[in-house]
Each structure stands twice: as structure tokens, then as C-alpha cells.
Coordinates of C-alpha atoms in Angstrom, one line a residue:
M79 CA 103.5 16.4 -121.2
K80 CA 105.9 13.5 -121.0
R81 CA 106.1 10.8 -118.3
K82 CA 109.0 8.7 -117.3
G83 CA 109.1 5.7 -119.7
V84 CA 109.5 2.1 -119.0
N85 CA 112.4 0.1 -120.5
S86 CA 110.2 -2.8 -121.4
Q87 CA 108.7 -3.6 -124.7
I88 CA 105.6 -1.6 -125.5
I89 CA 102.6 -3.4 -126.9
T90 CA 100.2 -1.2 -128.7
L91 CA 96.5 -1.9 -128.0
I92 CA 94.1 -0.2 -130.4
L93 CA 90.5 0.2 -129.5
V94 CA 88.2 1.3 -132.3
V95 CA 85.7 2.0 -129.5
S96 CA 86.0 1.4 -125.7
S97 CA 88.0 0.3 -122.4
I98 CA 90.3 0.5 -119.1
S99 CA 92.7 -0.9 -116.3
W100 CA 95.5 -3.6 -115.0
G101 CA 95.3 -7.0 -113.2
I102 CA 95.5 -10.0 -115.6
S103 CA 93.5 -13.1 -114.7
S104 CA 94.7 -16.6 -115.3
S105 CA 92.3 -16.8 -118.2
L106 CA 94.4 -14.2 -120.1
V107 CA 97.7 -16.1 -119.9
P108 CA 97.0 -17.8 -123.3
L109 CA 96.4 -14.4 -124.9
F110 CA 100.0 -13.4 -124.2
E111 CA 101.8 -16.6 -125.1
G112 CA 104.6 -15.8 -127.5
I113 CA 104.9 -12.2 -126.5
D114 CA 108.3 -11.3 -125.1
G115 CA 108.3 -10.1 -121.6
I116 CA 105.0 -11.9 -120.5
S117 CA 105.4 -15.4 -119.1
G118 CA 102.8 -15.4 -116.4
V119 CA 100.2 -13.5 -114.6
N120 CA 102.5 -11.7 -112.3
E121 CA 105.2 -10.9 -114.9
I122 CA 103.8 -7.8 -116.6
E123 CA 106.9 -6.4 -118.1
S124 CA 105.3 -4.8 -121.2
R125 CA 102.7 -2.0 -121.2
P126 CA 100.1 -1.8 -124.0
N127 CA 99.3 1.3 -125.9
I128 CA 95.7 1.8 -126.7
L129 CA 94.2 3.4 -129.8
F130 CA 90.5 3.7 -129.2
I131 CA 88.4 4.5 -132.3
L132 CA 84.7 5.0 -131.7
T133 CA 82.1 5.7 -134.5
D134 CA 78.8 7.4 -134.0
D135 CA 75.4 5.8 -135.0
Q136 CA 77.0 2.8 -136.9
A137 CA 74.7 -0.2 -136.9
F138 CA 76.0 -3.9 -136.9
S139 CA 74.7 -4.3 -140.4
T140 CA 77.1 -1.7 -142.0
I141 CA 80.2 -3.9 -142.5
G142 CA 80.8 -5.9 -145.6
A143 CA 82.5 -8.8 -143.9
L144 CA 79.6 -9.0 -141.5
G145 CA 77.1 -9.7 -144.2
N146 CA 76.4 -6.5 -146.0
T147 CA 77.1 -7.2 -149.7
R148 CA 76.4 -3.6 -150.8
I149 CA 78.7 -1.5 -148.6
Q150 CA 82.4 -1.0 -149.2
T151 CA 84.4 -1.2 -145.9
P152 CA 87.8 -2.8 -146.8
T153 CA 89.5 -1.6 -143.5
M154 CA 86.8 -2.8 -141.3
D155 CA 86.6 -6.1 -143.3
G156 CA 90.3 -6.5 -142.7
L157 CA 89.8 -6.2 -139.0
V158 CA 87.1 -8.9 -139.1
T159 CA 89.6 -11.2 -141.0
E160 CA 92.5 -10.5 -138.8
G161 CA 90.8 -10.7 -135.4
T162 CA 87.8 -11.8 -133.4
H163 CA 84.4 -10.2 -133.9
F164 CA 81.3 -10.3 -131.7
T165 CA 77.9 -10.9 -133.2
N166 CA 75.8 -10.0 -130.1
A167 CA 77.4 -6.8 -128.7
Y168 CA 74.9 -4.3 -127.6
V169 CA 74.3 -0.9 -126.0
M170 CA 72.0 -0.8 -122.9
G171 CA 69.7 1.9 -124.3
G172 CA 69.4 5.5 -123.0
S173 CA 67.9 8.0 -120.6
S174 CA 67.7 10.7 -123.3
P175 CA 66.9 11.0 -127.1
A176 CA 70.7 11.5 -127.6
I177 CA 71.6 7.9 -126.9
C178 CA 75.3 8.6 -127.6
S179 CA 75.6 10.6 -124.4
P180 CA 74.6 8.0 -121.8
S181 CA 76.2 5.3 -123.9
R182 CA 79.6 7.0 -123.8
A183 CA 79.1 7.8 -120.1
M184 CA 78.5 4.1 -119.4
L185 CA 81.6 3.2 -121.4
F186 CA 83.9 5.7 -119.7
S187 CA 82.6 5.2 -116.1
G188 CA 81.8 1.5 -116.2
R189 CA 78.5 2.3 -114.5
T190 CA 75.1 0.9 -115.6
L191 CA 72.4 3.2 -116.9
W192 CA 70.4 3.8 -113.7
N193 CA 73.4 3.7 -111.4
L194 CA 75.2 6.6 -113.1
E195 CA 74.6 10.0 -111.7
N196 CA 72.6 12.0 -114.1
Q197 CA 72.4 8.9 -116.3
G198 CA 75.0 10.4 -118.6
Q199 CA 72.8 13.2 -119.8
Y200 CA 74.1 15.6 -122.3
G201 CA 75.9 18.5 -120.6
F202 CA 76.4 16.7 -117.2
E203 CA 79.8 15.6 -116.0
I204 CA 80.7 12.1 -114.8
S205 CA 80.9 12.3 -111.1
A206 CA 84.4 12.6 -109.6
A207 CA 83.4 9.5 -107.5
Y208 CA 84.0 7.4 -110.5
Q209 CA 87.4 7.0 -112.2
T210 CA 87.0 7.3 -115.9
L211 CA 88.6 4.7 -118.1
F212 CA 91.1 7.2 -119.4
Q213 CA 91.8 8.7 -116.0
V214 CA 92.8 5.2 -114.7
F215 CA 95.4 4.9 -117.5
L216 CA 96.6 8.5 -116.9
E217 CA 97.1 7.7 -113.2
N218 CA 99.0 4.6 -114.1
G219 CA 101.7 6.4 -116.2
Y220 CA 100.1 6.7 -119.6
N221 CA 99.9 9.6 -121.9
T222 CA 96.3 10.0 -122.8
F223 CA 95.0 11.7 -125.9
A224 CA 91.6 12.6 -127.3
T225 CA 90.2 14.0 -130.5
G226 CA 86.7 14.2 -131.9
K227 CA 83.3 14.1 -130.2
N228 CA 83.2 14.1 -126.4
E229 CA 80.0 13.5 -124.5
P230 CA 78.8 14.0 -121.9
G231 CA 80.2 17.1 -120.2
R232 CA 82.9 19.6 -121.0
D233 CA 85.3 20.2 -118.2
G234 CA 85.5 17.9 -115.1
H235 CA 85.9 14.4 -116.4
F236 CA 87.6 15.4 -119.6
A237 CA 90.2 17.5 -117.8
R238 CA 91.1 14.7 -115.3
S239 CA 91.2 12.0 -118.1
F240 CA 93.5 13.5 -120.7
N241 CA 96.9 15.1 -120.8
H242 CA 96.9 15.5 -124.6
A243 CA 94.0 16.6 -126.8
D244 CA 93.6 18.2 -130.2
K245 CA 90.4 19.1 -132.3
V246 CA 87.9 18.1 -129.7
L247 CA 84.1 18.7 -130.3
F248 CA 82.1 19.3 -127.1
R249 CA 78.7 19.1 -128.8
G250 CA 76.3 16.3 -129.5
M251 CA 76.4 17.0 -133.3
T252 CA 77.1 19.9 -135.7
G253 CA 74.9 21.4 -138.4
S254 CA 77.5 20.6 -141.0
Q255 CA 80.4 18.1 -141.2
Y256 CA 82.5 21.0 -142.6
R257 CA 82.0 23.6 -139.9
L258 CA 83.2 22.4 -136.5
P259 CA 83.5 24.4 -133.2
L260 CA 86.6 22.7 -131.8
V261 CA 88.8 23.1 -128.7
S262 CA 92.4 22.3 -128.3
F263 CA 94.3 20.9 -125.2
S264 CA 94.2 23.1 -122.1
P265 CA 96.8 22.4 -119.4
E266 CA 94.6 24.3 -117.0
G267 CA 91.5 22.1 -117.9
D268 CA 89.7 25.0 -119.5
Y269 CA 87.4 23.6 -122.2
S270 CA 84.8 26.4 -122.1
R271 CA 82.8 27.5 -125.2
E272 CA 84.9 30.7 -125.1
R273 CA 87.9 28.6 -126.3
E274 CA 86.2 27.1 -129.3
E275 CA 87.5 27.9 -132.7
I276 CA 85.5 27.3 -135.9
H277 CA 87.2 24.9 -138.2
T278 CA 86.0 25.0 -141.8
G279 CA 86.7 23.4 -145.1
T280 CA 87.7 19.9 -144.0
H281 CA 85.3 17.0 -143.3
S282 CA 85.1 16.2 -139.6
A283 CA 86.3 12.6 -140.1
E284 CA 89.4 13.8 -141.8
V285 CA 90.0 16.4 -139.2
Y286 CA 90.0 13.8 -136.4
A287 CA 92.0 11.4 -138.3
D288 CA 94.7 14.0 -139.0
A289 CA 94.9 14.8 -135.3
A290 CA 95.2 11.1 -134.4
I291 CA 98.0 10.7 -137.0
R292 CA 99.9 13.6 -135.6
F293 CA 99.7 12.2 -132.1
I294 CA 100.9 8.8 -133.2
E295 CA 103.8 10.4 -135.1
E296 CA 104.8 12.4 -132.0
Q297 CA 104.8 9.2 -129.9
A298 CA 106.8 7.0 -132.3
D299 CA 110.0 7.3 -130.4
S300 CA 108.5 7.5 -126.9
E301 CA 108.8 4.6 -124.4
V302 CA 105.8 6.0 -122.5
P303 CA 102.7 4.0 -123.3
F304 CA 99.7 5.9 -124.6
V305 CA 96.0 5.8 -125.0
A306 CA 94.6 7.6 -128.0
Y307 CA 90.8 8.1 -128.1
V308 CA 89.6 8.9 -131.6
A309 CA 85.9 9.6 -131.6
F310 CA 84.3 10.2 -135.0
Q311 CA 81.0 12.1 -135.1
T312 CA 80.0 10.1 -138.1
P313 CA 78.0 8.4 -139.7
H314 CA 75.7 10.5 -137.4
D315 CA 73.9 13.0 -139.5
P316 CA 74.1 15.5 -141.2
R317 CA 74.8 12.9 -143.9
Q318 CA 77.5 14.6 -145.8
A319 CA 80.4 12.6 -147.3
P320 CA 82.9 13.8 -149.9
E321 CA 81.8 13.4 -153.5
E322 CA 84.1 10.5 -154.2
F323 CA 82.4 8.5 -151.5
Q324 CA 78.9 9.6 -152.4
A325 CA 79.6 8.4 -156.0
K326 CA 80.1 4.9 -154.7
Y327 CA 76.4 4.6 -153.8
S328 CA 73.3 5.3 -156.0
A329 CA 69.9 5.4 -154.3
D330 CA 68.6 3.5 -157.2
E331 CA 70.8 0.6 -156.4
M332 CA 69.9 0.5 -152.8
V333 CA 67.6 -2.2 -151.5
L334 CA 64.9 -1.5 -148.9
P335 CA 65.4 -3.4 -145.6
A336 CA 63.1 -6.3 -145.0
S337 CA 61.7 -4.5 -142.1
Y338 CA 60.9 -1.3 -144.1
L339 CA 57.5 0.2 -143.1
P340 CA 56.1 3.6 -144.1
Q341 CA 55.4 4.3 -140.5
H342 CA 55.8 2.6 -137.1
P343 CA 52.6 0.5 -136.3
F344 CA 52.0 2.2 -132.8
D345 CA 53.2 5.1 -130.6
N346 CA 56.6 4.1 -129.1
G347 CA 56.9 7.5 -127.3
M348 CA 59.4 8.9 -129.7
L349 CA 57.8 9.3 -133.1
Q350 CA 58.2 13.0 -133.2
I351 CA 61.8 13.3 -132.1
R352 CA 64.2 15.2 -134.3
D353 CA 65.7 12.0 -135.7
E354 CA 62.3 10.8 -136.9
Q355 CA 61.7 14.1 -138.8
L356 CA 64.7 13.5 -141.1
A357 CA 62.3 11.8 -143.4
G358 CA 58.7 12.5 -144.2
F359 CA 55.6 10.9 -142.9
P360 CA 54.8 8.3 -144.2
R361 CA 58.2 7.2 -145.3
T362 CA 58.6 6.5 -149.1
P363 CA 60.8 4.0 -150.7
D364 CA 62.8 6.5 -152.7
E365 CA 63.5 8.6 -149.7
I366 CA 64.7 5.8 -147.6
K367 CA 66.9 4.5 -150.4
Q368 CA 68.6 7.9 -150.6
H369 CA 69.1 8.0 -146.8
I370 CA 70.7 4.5 -147.0
A371 CA 73.0 5.6 -149.8
D372 CA 74.1 8.7 -147.9
Y373 CA 74.6 6.6 -144.7
Y374 CA 76.7 4.1 -146.5
A375 CA 78.9 6.8 -148.1
M376 CA 79.6 8.2 -144.6
V377 CA 80.6 4.7 -143.3
S378 CA 82.9 4.1 -146.2
H379 CA 84.5 7.5 -145.6
D380 CA 85.1 6.6 -142.0
D381 CA 86.6 3.3 -143.1
F382 CA 89.1 5.2 -145.3
Q383 CA 90.1 7.5 -142.4
I384 CA 90.6 4.6 -140.1
S385 CA 92.9 3.1 -142.7
R386 CA 95.0 6.3 -142.7
I387 CA 95.3 6.0 -138.9
L388 CA 96.3 2.4 -139.0
N389 CA 98.9 3.1 -141.7
A390 CA 100.4 5.8 -139.5
L391 CA 100.6 3.2 -136.7
K392 CA 102.5 0.9 -139.1
R393 CA 104.9 3.6 -140.0
S394 CA 105.5 4.2 -136.3
G395 CA 106.7 0.6 -135.9
K396 CA 104.1 -0.2 -133.4
Y397 CA 101.4 -1.8 -135.5
E398 CA 102.6 -5.4 -135.0
K399 CA 102.4 -4.9 -131.2
T400 CA 98.9 -3.5 -131.4
I401 CA 95.5 -4.8 -130.3
I402 CA 92.7 -3.2 -132.1
V403 CA 89.1 -2.9 -130.8
F404 CA 86.4 -1.4 -133.0
T405 CA 82.8 -0.5 -132.1
S406 CA 80.1 2.2 -132.1
D407 CA 78.1 4.1 -129.4
N408 CA 74.8 2.8 -130.8
G409 CA 73.1 1.8 -134.1
L410 CA 70.4 3.5 -136.3
A411 CA 67.1 2.5 -138.0
V412 CA 67.4 4.3 -141.4
G413 CA 63.9 3.2 -142.4
K414 CA 63.6 -0.1 -140.6
H415 CA 60.2 -0.5 -138.8
G416 CA 59.1 2.9 -140.1
L417 CA 61.8 4.6 -137.9
M418 CA 64.8 6.8 -138.8
G419 CA 66.6 7.2 -135.4
K420 CA 68.0 5.1 -132.6
Q421 CA 65.4 5.9 -129.9
N422 CA 64.1 2.4 -129.8
L423 CA 65.1 -1.1 -128.6
Y424 CA 65.1 -2.9 -132.0
E425 CA 68.2 -4.7 -133.1
H426 CA 69.1 -2.1 -135.7
S427 CA 69.5 0.5 -133.0
I428 CA 71.0 -1.3 -130.0
R429 CA 73.2 -4.0 -131.7
V430 CA 76.6 -2.7 -132.9
P431 CA 79.9 -4.0 -134.4
L432 CA 82.6 -5.0 -132.0
I433 CA 86.0 -6.4 -133.3
L434 CA 89.3 -7.1 -131.5
V435 CA 92.5 -7.6 -133.4
G436 CA 96.1 -8.0 -132.3
P437 CA 98.7 -10.1 -130.4
G438 CA 97.0 -13.0 -128.6
I439 CA 93.6 -12.3 -130.1
P440 CA 92.4 -15.3 -132.2
K441 CA 92.4 -14.6 -135.9
G442 CA 89.3 -15.0 -138.1
E443 CA 87.1 -16.1 -135.2
Q444 CA 83.6 -15.2 -134.0
R445 CA 82.1 -14.9 -130.6
N446 CA 78.3 -15.2 -130.2
H447 CA 78.2 -14.4 -126.5
L448 CA 75.8 -11.9 -125.2
C449 CA 77.7 -8.7 -124.1
Y450 CA 77.5 -5.0 -123.8
I451 CA 80.2 -2.8 -125.4
Y452 CA 80.7 -1.4 -121.9
D453 CA 82.2 -4.8 -120.9
L454 CA 85.2 -3.5 -122.7
N455 CA 86.0 -1.3 -119.7
P456 CA 87.0 -4.1 -117.3
T457 CA 88.2 -6.1 -120.3
L458 CA 90.9 -3.6 -121.1
C459 CA 91.8 -3.4 -117.5
E460 CA 92.6 -7.0 -117.5
L461 CA 94.4 -6.9 -120.9
A462 CA 96.6 -4.0 -119.7
G463 CA 97.1 -5.2 -116.1
I464 CA 95.6 -2.2 -114.3
P465 CA 93.3 -2.9 -111.3
V466 CA 89.6 -2.5 -112.2
P467 CA 88.1 0.3 -110.3
G468 CA 85.7 -0.9 -107.6
S469 CA 82.9 1.3 -109.0
V470 CA 82.9 -0.6 -112.4
Q471 CA 79.7 -2.6 -112.8
F472 CA 80.3 -4.3 -116.1
K473 CA 81.8 -7.7 -116.8
S474 CA 85.2 -8.4 -118.4
M475 CA 85.2 -10.4 -121.6
A476 CA 88.8 -11.6 -121.2
D477 CA 87.8 -15.1 -120.5
I478 CA 85.7 -15.6 -123.6
I479 CA 88.3 -13.9 -125.8
A480 CA 90.7 -16.5 -124.7
D481 CA 88.3 -19.4 -124.5
P482 CA 85.0 -19.4 -126.5
T483 CA 83.5 -22.3 -124.4
R484 CA 83.4 -20.0 -121.4
Q485 CA 80.0 -18.4 -120.5
H486 CA 79.6 -14.7 -120.3
R487 CA 76.0 -13.5 -119.8
D488 CA 72.7 -15.4 -119.8
Y489 CA 70.7 -12.4 -120.8
L490 CA 70.7 -8.6 -121.4
Y491 CA 68.5 -5.8 -120.1
F492 CA 67.7 -2.7 -122.1
A493 CA 65.8 0.5 -121.3
F494 CA 64.8 3.7 -123.2
M495 CA 63.5 6.7 -121.1
Y496 CA 59.9 6.6 -119.9
W497 CA 58.5 4.3 -122.6
Q498 CA 60.5 1.1 -123.4
R499 CA 62.0 -1.8 -121.6
A500 CA 63.4 -5.1 -123.0
V501 CA 65.3 -8.2 -122.1
R502 CA 66.8 -10.9 -124.4
N503 CA 68.2 -14.3 -123.7
E504 CA 70.1 -16.6 -126.1
R505 CA 67.1 -16.9 -128.4
F506 CA 64.2 -14.5 -127.6
K507 CA 63.7 -10.8 -127.0
L508 CA 60.8 -9.3 -125.2
V509 CA 60.1 -5.6 -125.7
E510 CA 57.5 -3.8 -123.6
Y511 CA 56.1 -0.4 -124.2
S512 CA 54.2 1.9 -121.8
V513 CA 52.9 5.0 -123.6
E514 CA 49.9 7.2 -122.9
E515 CA 48.4 4.7 -120.5
K516 CA 48.7 1.9 -123.1
R517 CA 50.9 -1.2 -123.2
H518 CA 52.3 -2.9 -126.2
T519 CA 54.2 -6.2 -126.2
Q520 CA 56.6 -7.7 -128.7
L521 CA 58.4 -11.1 -128.7
F522 CA 61.0 -11.9 -131.4
D523 CA 62.9 -15.1 -132.0
L524 CA 66.3 -13.7 -132.8
I525 CA 67.6 -17.0 -134.1
S526 CA 65.1 -17.3 -136.9
D527 CA 64.0 -13.7 -137.2
R528 CA 66.9 -11.4 -136.7
E529 CA 65.1 -8.6 -138.7
E530 CA 62.2 -8.7 -136.1
L531 CA 59.5 -9.2 -138.6
H532 CA 57.2 -11.6 -136.7
N533 CA 55.8 -10.6 -133.3
L534 CA 55.2 -13.9 -131.4
A535 CA 53.7 -12.3 -128.3
G536 CA 50.2 -13.2 -129.3
N537 CA 51.0 -16.7 -130.3
P538 CA 49.7 -19.4 -127.9
E539 CA 52.8 -21.4 -128.5
F540 CA 55.0 -18.8 -127.0
Q541 CA 53.2 -17.7 -123.9
Q542 CA 55.7 -19.4 -121.6
E543 CA 58.5 -17.5 -123.2
V544 CA 56.6 -14.3 -122.7
A545 CA 55.9 -15.2 -119.0
D546 CA 59.5 -16.1 -118.4
L547 CA 61.0 -13.0 -119.9
R548 CA 58.4 -10.7 -118.1
E549 CA 59.5 -12.3 -114.8
L550 CA 63.1 -11.6 -115.8
L551 CA 62.3 -8.1 -116.7
L552 CA 60.6 -7.4 -113.3
G553 CA 63.7 -8.8 -111.6
E554 CA 65.9 -6.4 -113.5
K555 CA 63.7 -3.5 -112.4
D556 CA 65.2 -3.8 -108.9
S557 CA 68.6 -5.1 -109.7
Q558 CA 69.2 -2.3 -112.2
N559 CA 67.8 0.4 -109.9
D560 CA 65.2 1.1 -112.6
G561 CA 62.8 3.6 -110.9
N562 CA 64.7 3.4 -107.6
S563 CA 67.7 5.6 -108.4
T564 CA 68.9 8.3 -106.1
S565 CA 68.6 10.6 -109.1
E566 CA 65.2 12.4 -109.3
F567 CA 65.5 12.4 -113.1
A568 CA 66.1 8.6 -113.3
T569 CA 63.4 7.8 -110.7
G570 CA 60.9 9.8 -112.8
Q571 CA 61.7 7.8 -115.9
G572 CA 61.5 4.5 -114.2
T573 CA 58.3 5.4 -112.2
A574 CA 56.6 6.6 -115.3
F575 CA 57.2 3.3 -117.2
W576 CA 56.5 0.9 -114.4
Q577 CA 53.4 2.7 -113.1
T578 CA 51.7 2.1 -116.5
Y579 CA 53.2 -1.3 -117.0
L580 CA 52.1 -2.7 -113.7
N581 CA 48.7 -1.0 -113.5
V582 CA 47.5 -1.6 -117.1
K583 CA 46.8 -5.3 -117.3
T584 CA 45.9 -5.6 -121.0
S585 CA 48.7 -5.3 -123.5
E586 CA 48.2 -4.9 -127.2
V587 CA 50.1 -7.1 -129.6
P588 CA 50.9 -5.2 -132.9
Q589 CA 51.3 -7.3 -136.1
P590 CA 52.6 -5.1 -138.8
S591 CA 52.7 -6.4 -142.4
F592 CA 56.0 -6.2 -144.1
E593 CA 55.6 -6.3 -147.9
N594 CA 58.9 -5.3 -149.6

């Protein structure tokens, strides 16, 4: 499908993760100084393309330029050098063990966790009451393309969001990175299981990169702006990388994380989930080192595939007019705190990389502002000049991209199913657990203890911080609709947590010993 083009200059806007819409605020004028065709807020003569690349289960700590000296990520490192990266970008948590599904649903819809119908549960569609981020661009004259992992849902929101697609996975994961049930574009919007074709012999990351490259090449001579959504299903397990990438990492050379534990010190509600059974109980150092090596190999393989996509963009002549955004749908524990998965509210599982690169984006700069990756939704609306849908609840980061002295958020709220809630401010994070009629409390100083090794909740010197954050958390209960949603499913999760939390007055304060 080809739409009528515009005769103005096309700026390409890559997103290696998430965004939407049009209506540039005055704070964005500095971003576009020096770009032909943009001289003020009301003179939007150029329309950006967007290349949106999203990885799966990639923690903040998996990029060399962000402090990991053992991993090889030259492409991601280059993005950090060329652009602006965020050190406090988070996901909100999730309403199911498959965090990726609600996380992507929040990203696409712009709705917060308990204000999203079905909470983005796997297999459910995003309500037609909400314009998806890609739908907004499609309705504003863009070609929209998708390849790779799509969650949640299969038909409704996907069909109304994309007019191009190739090699799409409508599954949460696959049993092998080399055997993929994929669906191609359907003009009729038919993405049923009956249309799946099994693709074998090529690694998933390469399959999706190839599809993205073909689309970019097809668009090279087009004046119609495009959005290309490239959603890798890696480094999510199964942890299979090509041999040349496996060879880069020996388990013997891996170092255990500072927060390594043989087992989690108490029941967090999710200790028997599939992810936690990827390693034995208790965890052993050798086993965790092998998992880390395999995980790093997959990240490096993704890094290489991203370089292929960016090289294709350069060949197309659009790279210099491209804004790049990179992020992931959630992080992963891989042995930290005795955990393997992401069904928790520790930093390793909710904090993710976020990088922006391109025209008007400061080079080599860092932003420490608290943000959600879902804030990219209205941010891209502003960057592109499309009105932000009224249903969007997240907050644009356009101001802080242009001016680091601006304030963004004072605190963040997190939730995981029936059992865990958390809030963090600039310095402290409070995590509360309600499991089997028991409460546990953790307080971490994220300035001095980013690895969350020292629980301060029982320290008399920090009781005011505990009290203040508990008050903030209770306030978020109502403002986030936590336990008050119109969804019976969501109400059940919130009610279960808060019933125990409010009725059980004594909270245990676990103090694990980290000796690595």
C-alpha cells in the first residue's frame, strides 16, 4: 500500500523500542534548530520516519558503554556515544508472569497498568477505544510496518495499526530460536493461527533484521514517511545464539553479580514460575555463570543484527535524518537475588536501557530523570507533530530531551500481580510484599546501593523514609486505580494485595547475606 507523499524533506526517526503522534511544544524548538523546513512550532514541513527497535528481556546492565566491561555491544555503545541515554528508565511492572505483554500494551496504548482493559494480558486485544501508537501514525499518512514479536493479541489492534508486515510472531516465546511460527501481512487483517508458516534454519534475530532491511530498501525512494517496528524476541530464552557469538563468552570468565544468592530469602509469590525453573534450586555459581554467558551472547547477536539494520538505513540515504530510540520491554535477573526471571520489582528486572540519537538530540549526554519507557508514546507524538490521543496517560519527555534542567517525575510507582508493589523517588525505593498472609518490606538507597544489597527498612535511622514512601504508595493505590479497576481481573489482583497489606500490621524485614 502506498500513500500520497509529501514534497517536504523526510526526517527519519528511529526508535529501538517505543512511541507516537504530532503537536510540537515550544520546548522542542531547540531540538529542530538547523533542520531545513523547521523554523518554529507551527511550521512542520518535514515528517519523520520512525524505526522502532525493541528487544526482549534486556536489562540496563547489558551494554558496554553503560558500565558492563565484559559484554561486547559496539552498536549499542555507538548509540550511547552519538546520542542521549537515560539512566533511570523503567517499566511499570505487570499483571501477568509474562511481563512483556502488559509492558508492550502500555507502550502501544499509552495507558497505565490498571487503566488498560485486560491489563494487556497475553491473548487479549487492546481496546478499540484506544488508538495505538502505530494506528495514530497510519491515520496521519504514514506507512506502518511490523516484524518480530507482537504481544498482546493477534487480530484487532495489529490489523488497525499496520499496513505492511512481514515475519510476525504472535506468540509470547518459541521453543527454539530456529523454529518460528510466523505470519505475513494480510490486507484483510487475518492473522489467525491457520495462516502461520513454520520458518526454520535461521535465527529469529536474523529473520527479523532481514525483514526490516527489505522494508527499508523498499522505502528508499518513497516520499511517504514510515514507521518500522522491529521487535526482537531475544535475549529472551531459549538462550540460543549462533556459535560465533557463543564463542565470545566463556562461563569460566563470567563474574557472579554482587547480588548473587543461591535462593531468594523469602516467598515473593513467584518462586515456582517457569522462568525460575530455568536453573536448579538452590542456584549454583557455575550454573549462573553459564546462564550469564549465554545471555550475553544473545545480546551481542542482537547488537550485530541492529548494526545491519542501521547500515541498510545508511545505504537508503536516510540515516543522517534519523532519530534513533533504543530500549527493551523489561529486564531480567539471571541469578541476582537468587532469581532468574523478571517477575519482581528489583532494579535488574524493571530498569532498562533507553537511548535516543539523531538530529536535535544532544550527543554524548546523559539524563538521570525518572521516567517510564511508556513516556516515549507522547514524546514521539511531540517529536513528529501529531496530536497526542486524549486517552494517553503517560508524560512526554520532550522537555527534558531539550533541556536537562527541566523536571519530569518526582517518583515512580510499580506493581506486580497480587504480591508486590513499590515506589521510588530520587534516592530511595520501597518494595512491599503481601504473600500468604505475610508482609515483607524492603528499603533501598539507590544512590549508594544500586545493586540493592542492603535492606534499610529495619534501620531506625530510615523510618521516616519508610513512612513517607508508604504514604506515597497508599496514595498511588487510588490514583493508579489499583484494586478499583473496572476489570474484574485487575480488581482481584489489587484487592488481594491490599487486603493483606492493610490488615496484617507486622512486616518482616529480610536481611540476606551476600558473600561473593
